[in-house]
mmCIF file of C-alpha atoms and ligand atoms in Angstrom:
data_model
loop_
_atom_site.group_PDB
_atom_site.id
_atom_site.type_symbol
_atom_site.label_atom_id
_atom_site.label_comp_id
_atom_site.label_asym_id
_atom_site.label_seq_id
_atom_site.Cartn_x
_atom_site.Cartn_y
_atom_site.Cartn_z
ATOM 1 C CA MET M 1 0.187 -0.080 -0.072
ATOM 2 C CA HIS M 2 1.580 3.532 -0.650
ATOM 3 C CA ILE M 3 0.381 6.464 0.290
ATOM 4 C CA SER M 4 0.696 9.969 -1.595
ATOM 5 C CA GLN M 5 0.028 13.412 -1.275
ATOM 6 C CA LYS M 6 -0.392 16.633 -3.832
ATOM 7 C CA LYS M 7 -2.015 19.845 -4.476
ATOM 8 C CA PHE M 8 -5.942 20.657 -5.847
ATOM 9 C CA GLY M 9 -6.166 23.643 -6.068
ATOM 10 C CA THR M 10 -7.626 26.706 -2.627
ATOM 11 C CA PHE M 11 -11.026 26.331 -0.824
ATOM 12 C CA GLN M 12 -11.066 29.852 1.637
ATOM 13 C CA ASN M 13 -7.223 30.113 1.252
ATOM 14 C CA GLN M 14 -6.610 26.750 2.266
ATOM 15 C CA GLU M 15 -4.149 24.658 0.376
ATOM 16 C CA VAL M 16 -6.614 21.279 -0.684
ATOM 17 C CA PRO M 17 -5.208 18.273 -1.664
ATOM 18 C CA ALA M 18 -5.961 14.870 -3.845
ATOM 19 C CA ILE M 19 -4.835 11.733 -1.379
ATOM 20 C CA THR M 20 -3.671 8.637 -3.190
ATOM 21 C CA LEU M 21 -3.603 5.102 -2.486
ATOM 22 C CA THR M 22 -1.735 2.224 -4.508
ATOM 23 C CA ASN M 23 -2.637 -1.055 -4.273
ATOM 24 C CA LYS M 24 -0.214 -3.851 -4.883
ATOM 25 C CA ASN M 25 -2.311 -4.668 -8.131
ATOM 26 C CA GLY M 26 -1.355 -0.424 -9.047
ATOM 27 C CA VAL M 27 -4.948 -0.462 -9.163
ATOM 28 C CA SER M 28 -5.544 3.174 -6.712
ATOM 29 C CA ILE M 29 -7.735 5.449 -5.297
ATOM 30 C CA THR M 30 -7.852 9.027 -5.247
ATOM 31 C CA ALA M 31 -9.760 11.716 -3.033
ATOM 32 C CA THR M 32 -9.814 15.412 -1.583
ATOM 33 C CA PRO M 33 -11.019 16.268 1.459
ATOM 34 C CA PHE M 34 -13.831 18.903 -0.164
ATOM 35 C CA GLY M 35 -16.710 17.425 -0.274
ATOM 36 C CA ALA M 36 -15.346 14.557 0.669
ATOM 37 C CA SER M 37 -14.970 13.728 -2.816
ATOM 38 C CA ILE M 38 -13.380 10.791 -4.801
ATOM 39 C CA VAL M 39 -12.191 12.047 -7.717
ATOM 40 C CA GLU M 40 -9.823 8.576 -9.014
ATOM 41 C CA TRP M 41 -10.010 5.144 -9.339
ATOM 42 C CA ASN M 42 -7.497 4.225 -11.948
ATOM 43 C CA VAL M 43 -8.179 -0.067 -12.087
ATOM 44 C CA PRO M 44 -7.080 -1.665 -15.275
ATOM 45 C CA ASP M 45 -8.881 -3.378 -18.540
ATOM 46 C CA GLN M 46 -8.136 -6.936 -19.994
ATOM 47 C CA LYS M 47 -4.887 -5.778 -21.750
ATOM 48 C CA GLY M 48 -3.494 -3.921 -18.557
ATOM 49 C CA VAL M 49 -4.182 -1.005 -19.671
ATOM 50 C CA LEU M 50 -4.953 1.657 -16.358
ATOM 51 C CA ASP M 51 -8.081 4.296 -17.096
ATOM 52 C CA ASN M 52 -9.742 6.147 -14.280
ATOM 53 C CA ILE M 53 -13.445 4.655 -14.277
ATOM 54 C CA ILE M 54 -15.244 7.570 -12.305
ATOM 55 C CA LEU M 55 -16.306 11.086 -13.904
ATOM 56 C CA GLY M 56 -14.328 13.470 -11.778
ATOM 57 C CA PHE M 57 -12.378 17.394 -12.738
ATOM 58 C CA ASN M 58 -8.133 17.298 -12.900
ATOM 59 C CA GLN M 59 -8.709 20.104 -10.158
ATOM 60 C CA LEU M 60 -10.784 21.607 -7.093
ATOM 61 C CA ASP M 61 -12.087 24.734 -8.874
ATOM 62 C CA GLU M 62 -14.752 23.069 -11.051
ATOM 63 C CA TYR M 63 -16.353 21.219 -8.320
ATOM 64 C CA ILE M 64 -16.117 23.994 -6.285
ATOM 65 C CA GLU M 65 -17.619 26.528 -9.786
ATOM 66 C CA TYR M 66 -20.015 24.217 -11.018
ATOM 67 C CA ARG M 67 -21.558 21.829 -7.523
ATOM 68 C CA PRO M 68 -22.036 18.565 -10.025
ATOM 69 C CA TYR M 69 -21.470 16.035 -7.023
ATOM 70 C CA TYR M 70 -19.317 14.090 -8.725
ATOM 71 C CA GLY M 71 -17.700 11.854 -6.511
ATOM 72 C CA ALA M 72 -19.234 13.744 -3.231
ATOM 73 C CA THR M 73 -20.629 12.819 -0.382
ATOM 74 C CA ILE M 74 -23.860 13.980 0.011
ATOM 75 C CA GLY M 75 -25.852 14.961 3.028
ATOM 76 C CA ARG M 76 -27.173 15.606 5.857
ATOM 77 C CA VAL M 77 -29.924 13.953 3.266
ATOM 78 C CA ALA M 78 -28.798 12.283 -0.157
ATOM 79 C CA GLY M 79 -31.862 13.032 -3.056
ATOM 80 C CA ARG M 80 -35.243 15.285 -2.627
ATOM 81 C CA ILE M 81 -37.071 16.160 0.622
ATOM 82 C CA SER M 82 -40.336 16.801 -0.609
ATOM 83 C CA GLN M 83 -40.996 20.660 -0.452
ATOM 84 C CA GLY M 84 -38.257 21.716 2.406
ATOM 85 C CA MET M 85 -41.045 20.039 5.148
ATOM 86 C CA PHE M 86 -40.703 17.990 7.722
ATOM 87 C CA SER M 87 -41.307 17.435 11.077
ATOM 88 C CA ILE M 88 -39.556 15.648 13.872
ATOM 89 C CA ASP M 89 -41.482 14.376 17.431
ATOM 90 C CA GLY M 90 -43.891 17.089 16.017
ATOM 91 C CA LYS M 91 -41.802 19.885 15.709
ATOM 92 C CA SER M 92 -41.946 21.292 12.246
ATOM 93 C CA TYR M 93 -38.623 22.422 9.912
ATOM 94 C CA GLN M 94 -37.441 24.293 7.070
ATOM 95 C CA VAL M 95 -34.665 22.951 5.137
ATOM 96 C CA SER M 96 -33.383 24.948 2.806
ATOM 97 C CA GLN M 97 -35.058 25.012 -1.014
ATOM 98 C CA ASN M 98 -32.561 24.509 -3.725
ATOM 99 C CA GLU M 99 -34.383 23.216 -5.954
ATOM 100 C CA ASN M 100 -38.358 23.374 -7.965
ATOM 101 C CA GLY M 101 -38.905 24.154 -4.215
ATOM 102 C CA ASN M 102 -37.753 21.342 -3.131
ATOM 103 C CA HIS M 103 -34.805 20.407 -1.066
ATOM 104 C CA LEU M 104 -31.703 18.730 -3.167
ATOM 105 C CA HIS M 105 -28.906 16.900 -2.153
ATOM 106 C CA GLY M 106 -28.399 18.211 1.639
ATOM 107 C CA GLY M 107 -29.248 22.164 0.236
ATOM 108 C CA ILE M 108 -27.386 24.757 -0.901
ATOM 109 C CA GLN M 109 -24.656 24.274 1.913
ATOM 110 C CA GLY M 110 -24.443 20.761 1.532
ATOM 111 C CA LEU M 111 -21.254 18.605 3.001
ATOM 112 C CA ASP M 112 -20.197 18.036 -0.248
ATOM 113 C CA THR M 113 -19.470 21.527 -0.348
ATOM 114 C CA LYS M 114 -17.319 21.699 2.989
ATOM 115 C CA LEU M 115 -13.797 21.466 3.220
ATOM 116 C CA TRP M 116 -13.778 18.908 5.662
ATOM 117 C CA ASN M 117 -10.837 17.421 8.895
ATOM 118 C CA PHE M 118 -9.139 13.677 7.012
ATOM 119 C CA GLU M 119 -6.038 11.371 8.295
ATOM 120 C CA THR M 120 -4.531 8.862 6.650
ATOM 121 C CA LYS M 121 -3.938 5.645 7.996
ATOM 122 C CA LYS M 122 -1.602 2.058 6.133
ATOM 123 C CA ARG M 123 -2.075 -0.994 7.319
ATOM 124 C CA ALA M 124 -0.550 -4.887 5.461
ATOM 125 C CA HIS M 125 -3.366 -4.465 2.994
ATOM 126 C CA GLU M 126 -5.605 -1.978 3.348
ATOM 127 C CA ALA M 127 -5.198 2.110 3.658
ATOM 128 C CA SER M 128 -7.975 4.164 4.450
ATOM 129 C CA ILE M 129 -8.380 8.544 4.368
ATOM 130 C CA ILE M 130 -10.902 9.066 7.250
ATOM 131 C CA PHE M 131 -12.386 12.639 6.691
ATOM 132 C CA SER M 132 -14.281 14.057 9.501
ATOM 133 C CA CYS M 133 -16.300 17.406 9.766
ATOM 134 C CA GLU M 134 -19.104 19.143 12.073
ATOM 135 C CA ASP M 135 -22.155 19.991 10.692
ATOM 136 C CA GLN M 136 -23.653 23.391 13.119
ATOM 137 C CA HIS M 137 -27.380 22.924 14.260
ATOM 138 C CA GLY M 138 -29.079 25.374 12.092
ATOM 139 C CA SER M 139 -27.100 24.256 9.132
ATOM 140 C CA ASN M 140 -29.378 24.544 6.073
ATOM 141 C CA GLY M 141 -31.912 24.323 8.214
ATOM 142 C CA TYR M 142 -31.369 21.172 10.093
ATOM 143 C CA PRO M 143 -31.539 20.851 13.991
ATOM 144 C CA GLY M 144 -28.565 19.886 15.762
ATOM 145 C CA ASN M 145 -25.107 20.081 15.500
ATOM 146 C CA ILE M 146 -23.354 16.734 13.668
ATOM 147 C CA MET M 147 -20.082 15.136 13.506
ATOM 148 C CA VAL M 148 -20.209 12.871 10.902
ATOM 149 C CA GLN M 149 -17.104 10.475 9.780
ATOM 150 C CA VAL M 150 -16.230 9.119 6.649
ATOM 151 C CA THR M 151 -13.614 6.535 5.409
ATOM 152 C CA TYR M 152 -12.349 5.447 2.188
ATOM 153 C CA THR M 153 -10.188 2.175 2.683
ATOM 154 C CA LEU M 154 -8.978 0.357 -0.692
ATOM 155 C CA THR M 155 -8.240 -2.698 0.408
ATOM 156 C CA ASP M 156 -5.499 -5.143 -2.262
ATOM 157 C CA GLU M 157 -8.846 -6.657 -3.268
ATOM 158 C CA ASP M 158 -9.720 -3.834 -5.676
ATOM 159 C CA GLU M 159 -12.094 -2.947 -2.844
ATOM 160 C CA TRP M 160 -13.035 1.156 -2.134
ATOM 161 C CA LYS M 161 -15.256 0.943 0.835
ATOM 162 C CA VAL M 162 -17.631 4.125 2.493
ATOM 163 C CA ALA M 163 -18.401 3.697 6.046
ATOM 164 C CA TYR M 164 -20.156 5.896 7.549
ATOM 165 C CA SER M 165 -20.370 7.230 11.162
ATOM 166 C CA ALA M 166 -22.916 10.097 12.298
ATOM 167 C CA SER M 167 -23.861 11.396 16.356
ATOM 168 C CA THR M 168 -25.830 14.061 16.797
ATOM 169 C CA ASP M 169 -26.324 16.674 19.961
ATOM 170 C CA GLN M 170 -30.312 17.103 18.839
ATOM 171 C CA PRO M 171 -32.799 14.433 17.192
ATOM 172 C CA THR M 172 -32.439 15.656 13.294
ATOM 173 C CA LEU M 173 -31.968 13.795 9.960
ATOM 174 C CA PHE M 174 -28.764 11.827 8.642
ATOM 175 C CA ASN M 175 -28.784 10.220 5.272
ATOM 176 C CA PRO M 176 -25.418 10.596 3.243
ATOM 177 C CA THR M 177 -25.168 8.758 0.519
ATOM 178 C CA ASN M 178 -21.982 8.858 -2.459
ATOM 179 C CA HIS M 179 -22.157 10.749 -5.659
ATOM 180 C CA VAL M 180 -20.235 8.491 -7.340
ATOM 181 C CA TYR M 181 -20.909 8.417 -11.121
ATOM 182 C CA PHE M 182 -18.853 4.838 -13.203
ATOM 183 C CA ASN M 183 -18.037 4.719 -16.545
ATOM 184 C CA LEU M 184 -16.323 1.980 -17.035
ATOM 185 C CA HIS M 185 -14.684 2.307 -20.438
ATOM 186 C CA GLY M 186 -12.358 4.942 -19.060
ATOM 187 C CA ASP M 187 -13.134 7.677 -22.008
ATOM 188 C CA ILE M 188 -16.665 9.627 -21.660
ATOM 189 C CA SER M 189 -15.909 9.804 -25.196
ATOM 190 C CA LYS M 190 -18.236 6.460 -25.010
ATOM 191 C CA ASN M 191 -21.362 6.275 -23.252
ATOM 192 C CA ILE M 192 -22.703 3.834 -19.933
ATOM 193 C CA LEU M 193 -26.022 2.747 -21.857
ATOM 194 C CA ASP M 194 -24.209 -0.606 -23.093
ATOM 195 C CA HIS M 195 -22.673 -1.459 -19.363
ATOM 196 C CA GLN M 196 -24.640 -4.678 -18.213
ATOM 197 C CA LEU M 197 -26.053 -3.527 -14.879
ATOM 198 C CA PHE M 198 -27.660 -6.421 -12.710
ATOM 199 C CA VAL M 199 -29.865 -4.167 -9.473
ATOM 200 C CA HIS M 200 -31.093 -7.089 -7.234
ATOM 201 C CA ALA M 201 -34.233 -5.531 -6.153
ATOM 202 C CA GLU M 202 -38.216 -6.841 -6.776
ATOM 203 C CA THR M 203 -39.497 -3.108 -6.791
ATOM 204 C CA TYR M 204 -39.029 0.886 -7.565
ATOM 205 C CA ALA M 205 -40.065 3.448 -6.665
ATOM 206 C CA GLU M 206 -42.312 5.053 -8.546
ATOM 207 C CA LEU M 207 -41.344 9.559 -9.200
ATOM 208 C CA GLY M 208 -43.771 11.992 -9.272
ATOM 209 C CA ASP M 209 -44.079 15.980 -9.225
ATOM 210 C CA SER M 210 -40.224 17.099 -9.615
ATOM 211 C CA ASN M 211 -38.820 13.375 -9.504
ATOM 212 C CA ASN M 212 -40.119 13.035 -5.921
ATOM 213 C CA PRO M 213 -41.107 9.991 -5.352
ATOM 214 C CA THR M 214 -44.954 9.103 -4.947
ATOM 215 C CA GLY M 215 -44.830 6.968 -2.318
ATOM 216 C CA ARG M 216 -45.627 4.141 -3.935
ATOM 217 C CA LEU M 217 -42.831 0.784 -4.128
ATOM 218 C CA LEU M 218 -43.930 -0.665 -7.597
ATOM 219 C CA PRO M 219 -42.976 -4.685 -9.103
ATOM 220 C CA VAL M 220 -39.582 -4.043 -11.378
ATOM 221 C CA GLU M 221 -41.128 -7.475 -13.530
ATOM 222 C CA GLY M 222 -42.527 -6.880 -16.640
ATOM 223 C CA THR M 223 -40.906 -3.559 -17.296
ATOM 224 C CA PRO M 224 -38.080 -1.609 -17.504
ATOM 225 C CA PHE M 225 -36.800 -1.625 -14.065
ATOM 226 C CA ASP M 226 -35.875 -5.244 -14.221
ATOM 227 C CA PHE M 227 -32.643 -6.025 -13.775
ATOM 228 C CA ARG M 228 -32.766 -9.229 -11.516
ATOM 229 C CA GLU M 229 -31.001 -10.573 -14.364
ATOM 230 C CA ALA M 230 -28.284 -8.371 -15.895
ATOM 231 C CA ALA M 231 -29.380 -6.156 -18.057
ATOM 232 C CA SER M 232 -28.363 -3.752 -20.489
ATOM 233 C CA VAL M 233 -28.452 -0.305 -19.751
ATOM 234 C CA SER M 234 -29.920 0.713 -22.661
ATOM 235 C CA GLN M 235 -33.112 -1.096 -22.206
ATOM 236 C CA SER M 236 -34.673 2.216 -20.035
ATOM 237 C CA THR M 237 -33.604 4.533 -22.246
ATOM 238 C CA GLU M 238 -34.793 2.778 -25.403
ATOM 239 C CA SER M 239 -38.686 1.965 -23.218
ATOM 240 C CA ASP M 240 -42.117 3.888 -23.841
ATOM 241 C CA HIS M 241 -42.469 2.964 -20.175
ATOM 242 C CA PRO M 242 -43.623 7.139 -18.561
ATOM 243 C CA GLN M 243 -40.987 6.786 -15.574
ATOM 244 C CA THR M 244 -38.042 5.944 -17.890
ATOM 245 C CA LYS M 245 -39.430 8.782 -20.163
ATOM 246 C CA LYS M 246 -40.707 11.106 -17.183
ATOM 247 C CA VAL M 247 -36.686 11.503 -16.805
ATOM 248 C CA SER M 248 -35.434 10.178 -20.153
ATOM 249 C CA GLY M 249 -33.554 7.390 -19.030
ATOM 250 C CA LEU M 250 -33.043 6.602 -15.159
ATOM 251 C CA ASP M 251 -33.398 7.865 -12.729
ATOM 252 C CA HIS M 252 -35.038 5.629 -9.851
ATOM 253 C CA PRO M 253 -34.835 4.410 -6.118
ATOM 254 C CA PHE M 254 -34.957 0.508 -5.976
ATOM 255 C CA VAL M 255 -35.677 -1.273 -3.532
ATOM 256 C CA LEU M 256 -32.834 -3.672 -1.899
ATOM 257 C CA ASN M 257 -33.247 -6.427 0.708
ATOM 258 C CA PRO M 258 -29.356 -6.466 1.952
ATOM 259 C CA LYS M 259 -28.173 -9.146 3.260
ATOM 260 C CA LYS M 260 -24.548 -9.286 4.433
ATOM 261 C CA ASP M 261 -22.257 -10.565 1.889
ATOM 262 C CA GLN M 262 -24.881 -10.459 -0.977
ATOM 263 C CA LEU M 263 -24.545 -8.934 -4.067
ATOM 264 C CA ASP M 264 -26.669 -5.925 -4.003
ATOM 265 C CA ALA M 265 -25.861 -4.697 -7.964
ATOM 266 C CA SER M 266 -22.967 -4.053 -11.076
ATOM 267 C CA ILE M 267 -22.018 -3.103 -13.580
ATOM 268 C CA PHE M 268 -20.070 -4.543 -16.353
ATOM 269 C CA ASP M 269 -18.336 -3.133 -19.360
ATOM 270 C CA GLU M 270 -18.175 -6.236 -21.853
ATOM 271 C CA GLU M 271 -15.454 -4.362 -24.107
ATOM 272 C CA THR M 272 -12.728 -4.088 -21.263
ATOM 273 C CA GLY M 273 -14.014 -6.959 -19.145
ATOM 274 C CA ARG M 274 -14.098 -4.389 -16.540
ATOM 275 C CA LYS M 275 -17.060 -4.830 -13.174
ATOM 276 C CA ILE M 276 -17.543 -3.223 -10.493
ATOM 277 C CA GLU M 277 -19.915 -5.264 -7.887
ATOM 278 C CA MET M 278 -21.934 -2.959 -5.142
ATOM 279 C CA THR M 279 -22.481 -4.581 -1.649
ATOM 280 C CA THR M 280 -24.918 -2.214 0.985
ATOM 281 C CA ASP M 281 -26.189 -2.597 4.122
ATOM 282 C CA GLN M 282 -28.694 0.709 2.514
ATOM 283 C CA ALA M 283 -31.959 -0.488 1.797
ATOM 284 C CA ALA M 284 -31.791 1.436 -0.944
ATOM 285 C CA VAL M 285 -29.932 2.316 -4.754
ATOM 286 C CA VAL M 286 -30.640 5.035 -6.471
ATOM 287 C CA ILE M 287 -29.227 4.882 -10.498
ATOM 288 C CA PHE M 288 -29.299 7.839 -12.048
ATOM 289 C CA LEU M 289 -27.306 8.269 -15.507
ATOM 290 C CA HIS M 290 -26.947 11.244 -15.783
ATOM 291 C CA ASN M 291 -29.541 12.333 -18.642
ATOM 292 C CA GLY M 292 -28.132 15.193 -19.807
ATOM 293 C CA LYS M 293 -25.586 16.669 -21.085
ATOM 294 C CA ALA M 294 -23.547 18.973 -18.972
ATOM 295 C CA GLU M 295 -24.550 22.622 -19.844
ATOM 296 C CA GLY M 296 -21.368 25.104 -19.115
ATOM 297 C CA TYR M 297 -18.490 23.252 -18.248
ATOM 298 C CA THR M 298 -15.687 20.208 -19.140
ATOM 299 C CA LEU M 299 -14.581 17.009 -17.300
ATOM 300 C CA ASN M 300 -10.916 17.826 -18.935
ATOM 301 C CA GLY M 301 -11.555 19.650 -22.085
ATOM 302 C CA GLN M 302 -14.309 16.714 -23.179
ATOM 303 C CA PRO M 303 -17.969 17.666 -23.585
ATOM 304 C CA ILE M 304 -20.025 15.408 -20.569
ATOM 305 C CA GLU M 305 -22.499 14.365 -22.613
ATOM 306 C CA ALA M 306 -25.662 12.688 -22.013
ATOM 307 C CA TYR M 307 -25.019 9.291 -20.046
ATOM 308 C CA SER M 308 -21.770 9.897 -19.555
ATOM 309 C CA GLY M 309 -21.939 8.070 -16.322
ATOM 310 C CA ILE M 310 -23.780 6.338 -13.750
ATOM 311 C CA THR M 311 -24.523 6.803 -9.896
ATOM 312 C CA LEU M 312 -25.199 3.898 -7.358
ATOM 313 C CA GLU M 313 -25.917 5.553 -4.721
ATOM 314 C CA THR M 314 -26.353 3.339 -1.409
ATOM 315 C CA GLN M 315 -29.289 5.458 1.150
ATOM 316 C CA ALA M 316 -32.127 4.886 2.424
ATOM 317 C CA LEU M 317 -35.218 5.748 0.105
ATOM 318 C CA PRO M 318 -35.471 9.360 -0.857
ATOM 319 C CA ASP M 319 -38.063 11.283 1.123
ATOM 320 C CA ALA M 320 -38.384 8.612 4.028
ATOM 321 C CA ILE M 321 -39.155 11.481 6.943
ATOM 322 C CA ASN M 322 -42.682 12.550 4.195
ATOM 323 C CA GLN M 323 -43.259 8.723 3.632
ATOM 324 C CA GLU M 324 -44.682 5.892 5.140
ATOM 325 C CA ASN M 325 -42.985 2.271 5.216
ATOM 326 C CA PHE M 326 -39.561 4.203 3.372
ATOM 327 C CA GLY M 327 -37.565 3.808 6.951
ATOM 328 C CA ASP M 328 -36.861 5.733 9.614
ATOM 329 C CA ILE M 329 -33.839 8.534 9.369
ATOM 330 C CA ILE M 330 -33.934 10.337 11.974
ATOM 331 C CA LEU M 331 -30.679 10.622 13.608
ATOM 332 C CA ARG M 332 -31.300 10.411 17.729
ATOM 333 C CA PRO M 333 -28.231 11.364 19.908
ATOM 334 C CA GLU M 334 -28.982 8.274 22.258
ATOM 335 C CA ASN M 335 -28.143 5.884 18.648
ATOM 336 C CA PRO M 336 -25.686 7.003 16.632
ATOM 337 C CA TYR M 337 -25.502 6.106 12.146
ATOM 338 C CA THR M 338 -23.521 3.625 10.774
ATOM 339 C CA SER M 339 -23.224 2.448 7.283
ATOM 340 C CA GLU M 340 -21.260 0.700 4.789
ATOM 341 C CA THR M 341 -20.916 -0.049 1.141
ATOM 342 C CA VAL M 342 -18.153 -1.562 -0.436
ATOM 343 C CA TYR M 343 -17.913 -1.004 -4.217
ATOM 344 C CA ARG M 344 -15.431 -3.754 -5.879
ATOM 345 C CA PHE M 345 -13.626 -4.132 -8.814
ATOM 346 C CA VAL M 346 -13.292 -7.378 -11.064
ATOM 347 C CA LEU M 347 -11.120 -7.597 -14.413
ATOM 348 C CA GLU M 348 -13.696 -10.685 -16.050
ATOM 349 C CA SER M 349 -11.711 -12.737 -19.583
HETATM 350 C C1 LIG K 1 -29.057 12.458 -8.358
HETATM 351 C C2 LIG K 1 -30.806 13.223 -7.941
HETATM 352 C C3 LIG K 1 -31.027 13.501 -10.335
HETATM 353 C C4 LIG K 1 -30.218 14.630 -10.487
HETATM 354 C C5 LIG K 1 -28.534 14.335 -9.508
HETATM 355 C C6 LIG K 1 -27.065 15.006 -9.515
HETATM 356 O O1 LIG K 1 -28.981 11.872 -7.156
HETATM 357 O O2 LIG K 1 -31.344 12.052 -8.803
HETATM 358 O O3 LIG K 1 -32.257 14.420 -10.285
HETATM 359 O O4 LIG K 1 -30.091 15.649 -9.467
HETATM 360 O O5 LIG K 1 -28.516 13.965 -8.458
HETATM 361 O O6 LIG K 1 -26.956 16.273 -11.046
#
């Protein structure tokens, strides 16, 4: 295991590094404390050529200027909270409304816009970056001072483990995710519609106005949401189903039934042999296909067309606080939060 650091940019007069962990196979992940974001994941293809398989800029300024959520830690609450309104124990709260009247991805100053503290740790077969931050009572309208830790670990088994923990001094909401976009071609001039997607989900959440869940969980059977056997991502974009038409692809929560060591989702690119296997303890995964072209910015000089990347955002179901049976995302002082998602790189021959 090898750990290195270089300057990535400057934020509020502070120098911000990019930290790279490299394992014995030459696989590396690079992350920055700005937004506790992963910015690169380099893996080989069948010919041994290393490429970056995630969307990420090569300097900090663009993350600050464009806030594309690429690879960032999202919170306090990932996805949308309808109208930014909810109540906890009978008390109503209004959090910041940063998208069509809704609260999206933690609000105007979500955790992805903060400069986190960090330390690194090296062990025999793995190395970690431990990011931590405090988000104060009232931040984006949320109650409670919270302490959050996100640990990125790269192992010699080519796993990227993302472990979260959080605590609060009064009841609040917490439902984080990582907004990594994969493109297993390692070349964004090729889109991800040919990737083979597997999702261990029997149901998905229907979307209504402004892409908020309606509260209905619908069976995937007989729909373009059925990825219980691996199928091409394009089955969603080529379908006439009103839910896929609505978002020009996928931007949907899939309901998982996580069990220890069970594969919950995977994506595979036949051309390069690259595969990502995902396991999580979270109840859902939001799959988004970067359904539109990025306007106003490029990725290291290249246009970011629609379908340049695919996310596997593990979390509790979006808008859980306002829906029945969507799970409990209230963080309480007596019950700290922990969760882990593992993305494992596999090279198929
Ligand atoms: C996704 C969300 C999309 C879009 C995207 C960020 O998680 O579901 O609708 O907002 O993040 O561009």
